[in-house]
Amino acid sequence: MVVPCTEYGEAQAPVLQGLWEYVKSGQEDVLRSPYLPASFAFLAHVLLCAPFLALDALGSVCQRVRSWRMTAGSGPPPSLSRWLECFCRVLYKYVTVVLPVTALFNTLINLKLPDVAPSCWQLCVEVVACLLLFDMLFFMWHLVMHRFSWLYRNIHQMHHQYHTPFALAAQDCSSAELLSLLLLSLSSAWMVGCHPLSEALFHLINTWLAVEDHCGYDLPWALHRLLPCLGGAPHHHAHHSLQTINYAPLFTHWDHLFGTYRASVLNSRPQ
């Protein structure tokens, strides 16, 4: 007996099917908008940075929070004015470069909205596949930017103004690099053939990991403590400090394979 795909989808993922129908209901024009990916990326980045803005504010009055700062010599947390300056720079780059170019990219892709939600298994497989693919693509691109001086000077050097980065600075880079990050993430989802729900979850997780990598804190509940395969903030902090190691954005296996891995050379917390 052949089960219709709608019935099959509902049988496999009733919760996700209800969620998908709710998201689609009356919102198809928004979901098909070529401006949605860049807008979603910017808003997700800003919102996911909010907890670390609160930590930076608490750090000025709470010794416990300051003890989670990456190194004793990293200085005080960034001020509110520094956060605001960074926010304005990132917003300007999104509006002037990232939004129009990614809109063109998504117009060429011609997104289709399926009627059936993914199963929970499909959702997990697609998200993990996207994370692994993006990690590989960005590792290669990141390594190339460091190895070729012209690319480093003209594209990547701006991001390395931060020896001790903070959360919002994860996207404070040149317009070309910021655009390349978003195109790599969109291309990863496109190559995997993700369902839109899987793609949205992938972008959220990817954004959170980038924010956490740049937060400047080695938090006791950070994801890299739960999942040793992740590099986390200490891994990426060492990259910003030495610049010749730890190129992968999420996992550590590519750095191990290419001999560019090094455990954090900085003390996680002052003693």
C-alpha atoms as an extended CHARMM CRD file, in Angstrom:
* protein
*
       271  EXT
         1         1  MET       CA              0.0000000000        0.0000000000        0.0000000000  PROA      1               0.0000000000
         2         2  VAL       CA              1.3720000000        3.3980000000       -0.9630000000  PROA      2               0.0000000000
         3         3  VAL       CA              0.9830000000        5.9810000000        1.7890000000  PROA      3               0.0000000000
         4         4  PRO       CA              0.3960000000        9.5360000000        0.5310000000  PROA      4               0.0000000000
         5         5  CYS       CA              3.3310000000       11.7490000000        1.3930000000  PROA      5               0.0000000000
         6         6  THR       CA              1.1580000000       14.0940000000        3.4720000000  PROA      6               0.0000000000
         7         7  GLU       CA             -0.1340000000       11.2400000000        5.5810000000  PROA      7               0.0000000000
         8         8  TYR       CA              3.3730000000        9.8140000000        5.8690000000  PROA      8               0.0000000000
         9         9  GLY       CA              4.7600000000       13.1550000000        7.0170000000  PROA      9               0.0000000000
        10        10  GLU       CA              2.0070000000       13.5710000000        9.5860000000  PROA      10              0.0000000000
        11        11  ALA       CA              2.5180000000       10.0280000000       10.8290000000  PROA      11              0.0000000000
        12        12  GLN       CA              6.2400000000       10.5490000000       11.1980000000  PROA      12              0.0000000000
        13        13  ALA       CA              6.2760000000       14.0420000000       12.6480000000  PROA      13              0.0000000000
        14        14  PRO       CA              2.8900000000       15.2180000000       13.9640000000  PROA      14              0.0000000000
        15        15  VAL       CA              4.4780000000       17.8930000000       16.1670000000  PROA      15              0.0000000000
        16        16  LEU       CA              6.6630000000       19.2800000000       13.4050000000  PROA      16              0.0000000000
        17        17  GLN       CA              3.8100000000       19.0830000000       10.8950000000  PROA      17              0.0000000000
        18        18  GLY       CA              1.6390000000       21.2340000000       13.1270000000  PROA      18              0.0000000000
        19        19  LEU       CA              4.5080000000       23.6710000000       13.6390000000  PROA      19              0.0000000000
        20        20  TRP       CA              5.2350000000       23.8370000000        9.9110000000  PROA      20              0.0000000000
        21        21  GLU       CA              1.5850000000       24.4480000000        9.0420000000  PROA      21              0.0000000000
        22        22  TYR       CA              1.4420000000       27.1890000000       11.6750000000  PROA      22              0.0000000000
        23        23  VAL       CA              4.5850000000       28.8410000000       10.2880000000  PROA      23              0.0000000000
        24        24  LYS       CA              3.3290000000       28.6320000000        6.7060000000  PROA      24              0.0000000000
        25        25  SER       CA             -0.1850000000       29.8400000000        7.4920000000  PROA      25              0.0000000000
        26        26  GLY       CA             -0.5590000000       33.2870000000        5.9420000000  PROA      26              0.0000000000
        27        27  GLN       CA              3.2360000000       33.7400000000        5.8920000000  PROA      27              0.0000000000
        28        28  GLU       CA              4.2330000000       32.2580000000        2.5490000000  PROA      28              0.0000000000
        29        29  ASP       CA              5.1090000000       35.6330000000        1.0480000000  PROA      29              0.0000000000
        30        30  VAL       CA              7.4170000000       36.3300000000        3.9800000000  PROA      30              0.0000000000
        31        31  LEU       CA              9.0040000000       32.8740000000        3.8310000000  PROA      31              0.0000000000
        32        32  ARG       CA              9.6180000000       33.2570000000        0.0920000000  PROA      32              0.0000000000
        33        33  SER       CA             11.0630000000       36.7460000000        0.4310000000  PROA      33              0.0000000000
        34        34  PRO       CA             14.6500000000       36.9420000000       -0.8640000000  PROA      34              0.0000000000
        35        35  TYR       CA             15.3610000000       39.4100000000        1.9550000000  PROA      35              0.0000000000
        36        36  LEU       CA             14.4350000000       36.9570000000        4.7160000000  PROA      36              0.0000000000
        37        37  PRO       CA             17.7950000000       35.1120000000        5.1120000000  PROA      37              0.0000000000
        38        38  ALA       CA             19.8880000000       38.2490000000        5.6820000000  PROA      38              0.0000000000
        39        39  SER       CA             17.2360000000       39.8160000000        7.9230000000  PROA      39              0.0000000000
        40        40  PHE       CA             16.9500000000       36.5840000000        9.9130000000  PROA      40              0.0000000000
        41        41  ALA       CA             20.7390000000       36.3090000000       10.2110000000  PROA      41              0.0000000000
        42        42  PHE       CA             21.1230000000       39.8460000000       11.5290000000  PROA      42              0.0000000000
        43        43  LEU       CA             18.2290000000       39.6780000000       14.0020000000  PROA      43              0.0000000000
        44        44  ALA       CA             19.2710000000       36.2350000000       15.2580000000  PROA      44              0.0000000000
        45        45  HSD       CA             22.8370000000       37.4550000000       15.7730000000  PROA      45              0.0000000000
        46        46  VAL       CA             21.7580000000       40.5210000000       17.7350000000  PROA      46              0.0000000000
        47        47  LEU       CA             19.2430000000       38.6400000000       19.8930000000  PROA      47              0.0000000000
        48        48  LEU       CA             21.6510000000       35.8050000000       20.6810000000  PROA      48              0.0000000000
        49        49  CYS       CA             24.2500000000       38.3710000000       21.7200000000  PROA      49              0.0000000000
        50        50  ALA       CA             21.8830000000       39.8600000000       24.3230000000  PROA      50              0.0000000000
        51        51  PRO       CA             22.7990000000       37.4120000000       27.1480000000  PROA      51              0.0000000000
        52        52  PHE       CA             26.4720000000       38.3070000000       26.7230000000  PROA      52              0.0000000000
        53        53  LEU       CA             25.6730000000       42.0230000000       26.7930000000  PROA      53              0.0000000000
        54        54  ALA       CA             24.0440000000       41.3390000000       30.1640000000  PROA      54              0.0000000000
        55        55  LEU       CA             27.1430000000       39.4030000000       31.2820000000  PROA      55              0.0000000000
        56        56  ASP       CA             29.3940000000       42.2940000000       30.2560000000  PROA      56              0.0000000000
        57        57  ALA       CA             27.2180000000       44.6920000000       32.2360000000  PROA      57              0.0000000000
        58        58  LEU       CA             27.2920000000       42.4120000000       35.2810000000  PROA      58              0.0000000000
        59        59  GLY       CA             31.0340000000       42.0080000000       34.9420000000  PROA      59              0.0000000000
        60        60  SER       CA             31.5860000000       45.5940000000       36.0410000000  PROA      60              0.0000000000
        61        61  VAL       CA             30.0250000000       44.8600000000       39.4420000000  PROA      61              0.0000000000
        62        62  CYS       CA             30.2960000000       41.0860000000       39.9280000000  PROA      62              0.0000000000
        63        63  GLN       CA             33.6080000000       39.3820000000       40.6110000000  PROA      63              0.0000000000
        64        64  ARG       CA             32.1090000000       35.9690000000       39.8120000000  PROA      64              0.0000000000
        65        65  VAL       CA             31.2980000000       37.0510000000       36.2550000000  PROA      65              0.0000000000
        66        66  ARG       CA             34.7490000000       38.6320000000       35.8520000000  PROA      66              0.0000000000
        67        67  SER       CA             36.3090000000       35.3080000000       36.8810000000  PROA      67              0.0000000000
        68        68  TRP       CA             34.7850000000       33.7360000000       33.7600000000  PROA      68              0.0000000000
        69        69  ARG       CA             36.6070000000       36.1960000000       31.4980000000  PROA      69              0.0000000000
        70        70  MET       CA             39.0380000000       34.4010000000       29.2240000000  PROA      70              0.0000000000
        71        71  THR       CA             42.2960000000       35.7670000000       30.6510000000  PROA      71              0.0000000000
        72        72  ALA       CA             43.3850000000       37.8540000000       33.5720000000  PROA      72              0.0000000000
        73        73  GLY       CA             45.0430000000       40.3570000000       31.2380000000  PROA      73              0.0000000000
        74        74  SER       CA             42.0800000000       40.8020000000       28.9250000000  PROA      74              0.0000000000
        75        75  GLY       CA             40.9340000000       43.9700000000       30.6590000000  PROA      75              0.0000000000
        76        76  PRO       CA             37.3940000000       44.9510000000       31.6050000000  PROA      76              0.0000000000
        77        77  PRO       CA             34.3930000000       43.8280000000       29.5530000000  PROA      77              0.0000000000
        78        78  PRO       CA             33.6140000000       46.0380000000       26.5360000000  PROA      78              0.0000000000
        79        79  SER       CA             31.5750000000       49.1150000000       27.3370000000  PROA      79              0.0000000000
        80        80  LEU       CA             28.0620000000       49.8090000000       26.1030000000  PROA      80              0.0000000000
        81        81  SER       CA             29.4150000000       52.4410000000       23.7120000000  PROA      81              0.0000000000
        82        82  ARG       CA             31.7390000000       49.8410000000       22.1650000000  PROA      82              0.0000000000
        83        83  TRP       CA             28.7950000000       47.4870000000       21.7160000000  PROA      83              0.0000000000
        84        84  LEU       CA             26.8210000000       50.2750000000       20.0490000000  PROA      84              0.0000000000
        85        85  GLU       CA             29.6690000000       51.1610000000       17.6740000000  PROA      85              0.0000000000
        86        86  CYS       CA             30.0110000000       47.5050000000       16.7000000000  PROA      86              0.0000000000
        87        87  PHE       CA             26.2460000000       47.2010000000       16.1910000000  PROA      87              0.0000000000
        88        88  CYS       CA             26.1900000000       50.1950000000       13.8470000000  PROA      88              0.0000000000
        89        89  ARG       CA             29.1000000000       48.8550000000       11.7740000000  PROA      89              0.0000000000
        90        90  VAL       CA             27.5040000000       45.4270000000       11.3590000000  PROA      90              0.0000000000
        91        91  LEU       CA             24.0960000000       46.9220000000       10.5250000000  PROA      91              0.0000000000
        92        92  TYR       CA             25.6260000000       49.2100000000        7.8860000000  PROA      92              0.0000000000
        93        93  LYS       CA             27.3350000000       46.2650000000        6.1770000000  PROA      93              0.0000000000
        94        94  TYR       CA             24.1510000000       44.2260000000        6.1690000000  PROA      94              0.0000000000
        95        95  VAL       CA             22.0950000000       47.0310000000        4.6430000000  PROA      95              0.0000000000
        96        96  THR       CA             24.6330000000       48.1100000000        2.0120000000  PROA      96              0.0000000000
        97        97  VAL       CA             26.1320000000       44.7780000000        0.8900000000  PROA      97              0.0000000000
        98        98  VAL       CA             24.8170000000       41.6060000000        2.5100000000  PROA      98              0.0000000000
        99        99  LEU       CA             21.0920000000       42.2060000000        2.0560000000  PROA      99              0.0000000000
       100       100  PRO       CA             21.1170000000       43.0050000000       -1.6950000000  PROA      100             0.0000000000
       101       101  VAL       CA             23.6160000000       40.2830000000       -2.6480000000  PROA      101             0.0000000000
       102       102  THR       CA             21.9210000000       37.5120000000       -0.6480000000  PROA      102             0.0000000000
       103       103  ALA       CA             18.5680000000       38.6470000000       -2.0480000000  PROA      103             0.0000000000
       104       104  LEU       CA             19.9450000000       38.0230000000       -5.5450000000  PROA      104             0.0000000000
       105       105  PHE       CA             21.3310000000       34.6450000000       -4.4340000000  PROA      105             0.0000000000
       106       106  ASN       CA             17.9530000000       33.5560000000       -3.0460000000  PROA      106             0.0000000000
       107       107  THR       CA             16.1300000000       34.7870000000       -6.1370000000  PROA      107             0.0000000000
       108       108  LEU       CA             18.3210000000       32.4830000000       -8.2350000000  PROA      108             0.0000000000
       109       109  ILE       CA             17.7120000000       29.5300000000       -5.8960000000  PROA      109             0.0000000000
       110       110  ASN       CA             13.9200000000       29.9130000000       -6.1980000000  PROA      110             0.0000000000
       111       111  LEU       CA             12.9350000000       28.5210000000       -2.7930000000  PROA      111             0.0000000000
       112       112  LYS       CA             10.0730000000       26.0180000000       -2.7010000000  PROA      112             0.0000000000
       113       113  LEU       CA              7.9600000000       25.4670000000        0.3930000000  PROA      113             0.0000000000
       114       114  PRO       CA              7.0320000000       21.7940000000        0.8540000000  PROA      114             0.0000000000
       115       115  ASP       CA              3.6480000000       20.8090000000        2.2590000000  PROA      115             0.0000000000
       116       116  VAL       CA              5.1300000000       18.1910000000        4.5760000000  PROA      116             0.0000000000
       117       117  ALA       CA              7.3110000000       18.8600000000        7.5950000000  PROA      117             0.0000000000
       118       118  PRO       CA             10.4980000000       16.8440000000        8.0880000000  PROA      118             0.0000000000
       119       119  SER       CA             10.5340000000       13.9750000000       10.5330000000  PROA      119             0.0000000000
       120       120  CYS       CA             12.4870000000       14.5600000000       13.7220000000  PROA      120             0.0000000000
       121       121  TRP       CA             15.1960000000       12.2230000000       12.4070000000  PROA      121             0.0000000000
       122       122  GLN       CA             15.3970000000       14.0910000000        9.0920000000  PROA      122             0.0000000000
       123       123  LEU       CA             15.5860000000       17.4030000000       10.9320000000  PROA      123             0.0000000000
       124       124  CYS       CA             18.5110000000       16.2260000000       13.0810000000  PROA      124             0.0000000000
       125       125  VAL       CA             20.3960000000       14.6440000000       10.1640000000  PROA      125             0.0000000000
       126       126  GLU       CA             20.0320000000       17.7350000000        7.9830000000  PROA      126             0.0000000000
       127       127  VAL       CA             21.1080000000       20.1300000000       10.7390000000  PROA      127             0.0000000000
       128       128  VAL       CA             24.1860000000       18.0450000000       11.6230000000  PROA      128             0.0000000000
       129       129  ALA       CA             25.0700000000       17.6660000000        7.9270000000  PROA      129             0.0000000000
       130       130  CYS       CA             24.8290000000       21.4390000000        7.4350000000  PROA      130             0.0000000000
       131       131  LEU       CA             26.9960000000       22.1330000000       10.4680000000  PROA      131             0.0000000000
       132       132  LEU       CA             29.6600000000       19.6760000000        9.2820000000  PROA      132             0.0000000000
       133       133  LEU       CA             29.6030000000       21.0230000000        5.7240000000  PROA      133             0.0000000000
       134       134  PHE       CA             29.7450000000       24.6560000000        6.8040000000  PROA      134             0.0000000000
       135       135  ASP       CA             32.5890000000       23.8550000000        9.1950000000  PROA      135             0.0000000000
       136       136  MET       CA             34.5890000000       22.2820000000        6.3620000000  PROA      136             0.0000000000
       137       137  LEU       CA             33.8970000000       25.1030000000        3.8780000000  PROA      137             0.0000000000
       138       138  PHE       CA             34.7040000000       27.8640000000        6.3300000000  PROA      138             0.0000000000
       139       139  PHE       CA             37.8270000000       26.0820000000        7.5850000000  PROA      139             0.0000000000
       140       140  MET       CA             39.1830000000       26.0410000000        4.0210000000  PROA      140             0.0000000000
       141       141  TRP       CA             38.1930000000       29.6510000000        3.3440000000  PROA      141             0.0000000000
       142       142  HSD       CA             39.5700000000       30.8190000000        6.6910000000  PROA      142             0.0000000000
       143       143  LEU       CA             42.8770000000       29.0170000000        6.1310000000  PROA      143             0.0000000000
       144       144  VAL       CA             43.2010000000       30.5130000000        2.6340000000  PROA      144             0.0000000000
       145       145  MET       CA             42.5620000000       34.0280000000        3.9710000000  PROA      145             0.0000000000
       146       146  HSD       CA             45.3820000000       33.6040000000        6.4710000000  PROA      146             0.0000000000
       147       147  ARG       CA             47.8230000000       32.0140000000        4.0250000000  PROA      147             0.0000000000
       148       148  PHE       CA             47.4690000000       34.6170000000        1.2530000000  PROA      148             0.0000000000
       149       149  SER       CA             48.5440000000       38.0410000000        2.4480000000  PROA      149             0.0000000000
       150       150  TRP       CA             46.3930000000       39.9820000000       -0.0400000000  PROA      150             0.0000000000
       151       151  LEU       CA             43.2330000000       38.1960000000        1.1440000000  PROA      151             0.0000000000
       152       152  TYR       CA             44.2110000000       38.6860000000        4.7650000000  PROA      152             0.0000000000
       153       153  ARG       CA             44.8800000000       42.4190000000        4.3870000000  PROA      153             0.0000000000
       154       154  ASN       CA             41.8260000000       43.1890000000        2.2810000000  PROA      154             0.0000000000
       155       155  ILE       CA             39.2240000000       40.8040000000        3.6640000000  PROA      155             0.0000000000
       156       156  HSD       CA             40.0900000000       39.2340000000        7.0120000000  PROA      156             0.0000000000
       157       157  GLN       CA             42.3670000000       41.6020000000        8.8880000000  PROA      157             0.0000000000
       158       158  MET       CA             39.5260000000       43.8060000000       10.0860000000  PROA      158             0.0000000000
       159       159  HSD       CA             38.1120000000       40.9270000000       12.1220000000  PROA      159             0.0000000000
       160       160  HSD       CA             41.4560000000       40.5090000000       13.8870000000  PROA      160             0.0000000000
       161       161  GLN       CA             41.3260000000       43.9910000000       15.3730000000  PROA      161             0.0000000000
       162       162  TYR       CA             39.9920000000       42.0770000000       18.3890000000  PROA      162             0.0000000000
       163       163  HSD       CA             42.6390000000       40.1800000000       20.3430000000  PROA      163             0.0000000000
       164       164  THR       CA             39.9730000000       39.5630000000       22.9790000000  PROA      164             0.0000000000
       165       165  PRO       CA             36.6970000000       39.5400000000       21.0440000000  PROA      165             0.0000000000
       166       166  PHE       CA             33.1980000000       39.9670000000       22.4330000000  PROA      166             0.0000000000
       167       167  ALA       CA             29.9430000000       38.3980000000       21.2850000000  PROA      167             0.0000000000
       168       168  LEU       CA             28.7250000000       41.0350000000       18.8270000000  PROA      168             0.0000000000
       169       169  ALA       CA             32.1640000000       41.1550000000       17.1830000000  PROA      169             0.0000000000
       170       170  ALA       CA             31.5590000000       37.6860000000       15.7040000000  PROA      170             0.0000000000
       171       171  GLN       CA             30.1790000000       39.5210000000       12.6600000000  PROA      171             0.0000000000
       172       172  ASP       CA             32.3090000000       42.6580000000       12.8710000000  PROA      172             0.0000000000
       173       173  CYS       CA             34.4480000000       42.0580000000        9.8270000000  PROA      173             0.0000000000
       174       174  SER       CA             34.8010000000       43.4050000000        6.3140000000  PROA      174             0.0000000000
       175       175  SER       CA             31.7150000000       43.4750000000        4.1010000000  PROA      175             0.0000000000
       176       176  ALA       CA             33.2960000000       40.8590000000        1.8540000000  PROA      176             0.0000000000
       177       177  GLU       CA             33.9490000000       38.4670000000        4.7290000000  PROA      177             0.0000000000
       178       178  LEU       CA             30.5160000000       38.9940000000        6.2720000000  PROA      178             0.0000000000
       179       179  LEU       CA             28.9330000000       38.2970000000        2.9020000000  PROA      179             0.0000000000
       180       180  SER       CA             31.0780000000       35.1850000000        2.4160000000  PROA      180             0.0000000000
       181       181  LEU       CA             29.9840000000       33.8270000000        5.8210000000  PROA      181             0.0000000000
       182       182  LEU       CA             26.3140000000       34.1310000000        4.9840000000  PROA      182             0.0000000000
       183       183  LEU       CA             26.7550000000       32.7530000000        1.4600000000  PROA      183             0.0000000000
       184       184  LEU       CA             28.6620000000       29.7610000000        2.8420000000  PROA      184             0.0000000000
       185       185  SER       CA             25.8920000000       29.0220000000        5.3270000000  PROA      185             0.0000000000
       186       186  LEU       CA             23.1600000000       29.4360000000        2.6870000000  PROA      186             0.0000000000
       187       187  SER       CA             25.1230000000       27.2760000000        0.2470000000  PROA      187             0.0000000000
       188       188  SER       CA             25.5840000000       24.5730000000        2.8900000000  PROA      188             0.0000000000
       189       189  ALA       CA             21.8230000000       24.3400000000        3.4320000000  PROA      189             0.0000000000
       190       190  TRP       CA             21.2260000000       24.3640000000       -0.3290000000  PROA      190             0.0000000000
       191       191  MET       CA             23.7710000000       21.5930000000       -1.0150000000  PROA      191             0.0000000000
       192       192  VAL       CA             22.3370000000       19.4050000000        1.7570000000  PROA      192             0.0000000000
       193       193  GLY       CA             18.8350000000       20.0130000000        0.3900000000  PROA      193             0.0000000000
       194       194  CYS       CA             17.3970000000       21.0670000000        3.7160000000  PROA      194             0.0000000000
       195       195  HSD       CA             13.7660000000       21.4720000000        4.6020000000  PROA      195             0.0000000000
       196       196  PRO       CA             13.1630000000       25.1430000000        5.5580000000  PROA      196             0.0000000000
       197       197  LEU       CA             12.6230000000       24.1300000000        9.2040000000  PROA      197             0.0000000000
       198       198  SER       CA             15.9690000000       22.3190000000        9.2480000000  PROA      198             0.0000000000
       199       199  GLU       CA             17.6470000000       25.2890000000        7.5990000000  PROA      199             0.0000000000
       200       200  ALA       CA             16.2460000000       27.7420000000       10.1600000000  PROA      200             0.0000000000
       201       201  LEU       CA             17.4480000000       25.5550000000       13.0460000000  PROA      201             0.0000000000
       202       202  PHE       CA             20.8730000000       25.1920000000       11.4230000000  PROA      202             0.0000000000
       203       203  HSD       CA             21.2480000000       28.9660000000       11.0980000000  PROA      203             0.0000000000
       204       204  LEU       CA             20.2130000000       29.4880000000       14.7280000000  PROA      204             0.0000000000
       205       205  ILE       CA             22.6710000000       26.8940000000       16.0590000000  PROA      205             0.0000000000
       206       206  ASN       CA             25.4430000000       28.1430000000       13.7750000000  PROA      206             0.0000000000
       207       207  THR       CA             24.8770000000       31.7270000000       14.8910000000  PROA      207             0.0000000000
       208       208  TRP       CA             24.8330000000       30.7590000000       18.5640000000  PROA      208             0.0000000000
       209       209  LEU       CA             28.1050000000       28.8390000000       18.2440000000  PROA      209             0.0000000000
       210       210  ALA       CA             29.7570000000       31.7950000000       16.4880000000  PROA      210             0.0000000000
       211       211  VAL       CA             28.5390000000       34.1700000000       19.1960000000  PROA      211             0.0000000000
       212       212  GLU       CA             29.7130000000       31.8320000000       21.9510000000  PROA      212             0.0000000000
       213       213  ASP       CA             33.1120000000       31.4280000000       20.2550000000  PROA      213             0.0000000000
       214       214  HSD       CA             33.6390000000       35.1980000000       20.3480000000  PROA      214             0.0000000000
       215       215  CYS       CA             32.0310000000       35.9630000000       23.7140000000  PROA      215             0.0000000000
       216       216  GLY       CA             35.2930000000       36.3220000000       25.6640000000  PROA      216             0.0000000000
       217       217  TYR       CA             34.0670000000       34.0310000000       28.4570000000  PROA      217             0.0000000000
       218       218  ASP       CA             34.9170000000       30.4350000000       29.3140000000  PROA      218             0.0000000000
       219       219  LEU       CA             31.5440000000       29.6680000000       30.8600000000  PROA      219             0.0000000000
       220       220  PRO       CA             30.9750000000       26.5960000000       33.0300000000  PROA      220             0.0000000000
       221       221  TRP       CA             27.8390000000       25.6960000000       31.0140000000  PROA      221             0.0000000000
       222       222  ALA       CA             29.3080000000       26.3640000000       27.5460000000  PROA      222             0.0000000000
       223       223  LEU       CA             28.5510000000       23.8200000000       24.8310000000  PROA      223             0.0000000000
       224       224  HSD       CA             32.2010000000       22.8580000000       24.3160000000  PROA      224             0.0000000000
       225       225  ARG       CA             32.2170000000       21.4960000000       27.8760000000  PROA      225             0.0000000000
       226       226  LEU       CA             29.2880000000       19.2280000000       27.0420000000  PROA      226             0.0000000000
       227       227  LEU       CA             30.4840000000       18.2770000000       23.5320000000  PROA      227             0.0000000000
       228       228  PRO       CA             34.2850000000       17.8460000000       23.3700000000  PROA      228             0.0000000000
       229       229  CYS       CA             34.1450000000       17.8120000000       19.5560000000  PROA      229             0.0000000000
       230       230  LEU       CA             33.3850000000       21.5460000000       19.6530000000  PROA      230             0.0000000000
       231       231  GLY       CA             36.1950000000       24.0590000000       19.9590000000  PROA      231             0.0000000000
       232       232  GLY       CA             34.3200000000       26.7240000000       21.8650000000  PROA      232             0.0000000000
       233       233  ALA       CA             35.4880000000       30.1020000000       23.0870000000  PROA      233             0.0000000000
       234       234  PRO       CA             38.9450000000       29.0020000000       24.3630000000  PROA      234             0.0000000000
       235       235  HSD       CA             39.7210000000       27.3660000000       20.9970000000  PROA      235             0.0000000000
       236       236  HSD       CA             38.7800000000       30.4750000000       19.0150000000  PROA      236             0.0000000000
       237       237  HSD       CA             40.2920000000       32.8510000000       21.5490000000  PROA      237             0.0000000000
       238       238  ALA       CA             43.6370000000       31.1490000000       20.9650000000  PROA      238             0.0000000000
       239       239  HSD       CA             43.1870000000       31.7840000000       17.2330000000  PROA      239             0.0000000000
       240       240  HSD       CA             42.6250000000       35.5020000000       17.8130000000  PROA      240             0.0000000000
       241       241  SER       CA             45.6930000000       35.5780000000       20.0390000000  PROA      241             0.0000000000
       242       242  LEU       CA             48.1690000000       33.6850000000       17.8260000000  PROA      242             0.0000000000
       243       243  GLN       CA             46.3850000000       33.7370000000       14.4110000000  PROA      243             0.0000000000
       244       244  THR       CA             48.2230000000       30.6630000000       13.0410000000  PROA      244             0.0000000000
       245       245  ILE       CA             46.1480000000       27.9730000000       14.7580000000  PROA      245             0.0000000000
       246       246  ASN       CA             42.5590000000       26.8090000000       15.2430000000  PROA      246             0.0000000000
       247       247  TYR       CA             40.9780000000       27.8750000000       11.9590000000  PROA      247             0.0000000000
       248       248  ALA       CA             37.8030000000       25.7770000000       12.1450000000  PROA      248             0.0000000000
       249       249  PRO       CA             34.7420000000       27.7150000000       13.3290000000  PROA      249             0.0000000000
       250       250  LEU       CA             32.8180000000       24.9170000000       15.0620000000  PROA      250             0.0000000000
       251       251  PHE       CA             34.5410000000       21.5550000000       15.4280000000  PROA      251             0.0000000000
       252       252  THR       CA             38.1890000000       20.6260000000       15.9430000000  PROA      252             0.0000000000
       253       253  HSD       CA             38.7000000000       17.6550000000       13.5920000000  PROA      253             0.0000000000
       254       254  TRP       CA             39.8980000000       19.7100000000       10.5930000000  PROA      254             0.0000000000
       255       255  ASP       CA             42.5100000000       21.4670000000       12.7100000000  PROA      255             0.0000000000
       256       256  HSD       CA             43.6640000000       18.0810000000       14.0240000000  PROA      256             0.0000000000
       257       257  LEU       CA             43.9020000000       16.7000000000       10.4770000000  PROA      257             0.0000000000
       258       258  PHE       CA             45.8390000000       19.7050000000        9.1200000000  PROA      258             0.0000000000
       259       259  GLY       CA             48.0870000000       20.0380000000       12.1630000000  PROA      259             0.0000000000
       260       260  THR       CA             46.7470000000       23.4940000000       13.0370000000  PROA      260             0.0000000000
       261       261  TYR       CA             45.0530000000       22.4960000000       16.2780000000  PROA      261             0.0000000000
       262       262  ARG       CA             46.3090000000       23.7470000000       19.5890000000  PROA      262             0.0000000000
       263       263  ALA       CA             44.5760000000       23.6310000000       22.9310000000  PROA      263             0.0000000000
       264       264  SER       CA             43.9770000000       27.0150000000       24.4970000000  PROA      264             0.0000000000
       265       265  VAL       CA             47.3200000000       28.5940000000       25.3570000000  PROA      265             0.0000000000
       266       266  LEU       CA             45.6000000000       31.0350000000       27.6970000000  PROA      266             0.0000000000
       267       267  ASN       CA             44.4100000000       30.4930000000       31.1680000000  PROA      267             0.0000000000
       268       268  SER       CA             40.6730000000       30.1740000000       31.0890000000  PROA      268             0.0000000000
       269       269  ARG       CA             40.2810000000       32.0970000000       34.3220000000  PROA      269             0.0000000000
       270       270  PRO       CA             42.5170000000       34.0710000000       36.5900000000  PROA      270             0.0000000000
       271       271  GLN       CA             43.4880000000       32.1930000000       39.7020000000  PROA      271             0.0000000000
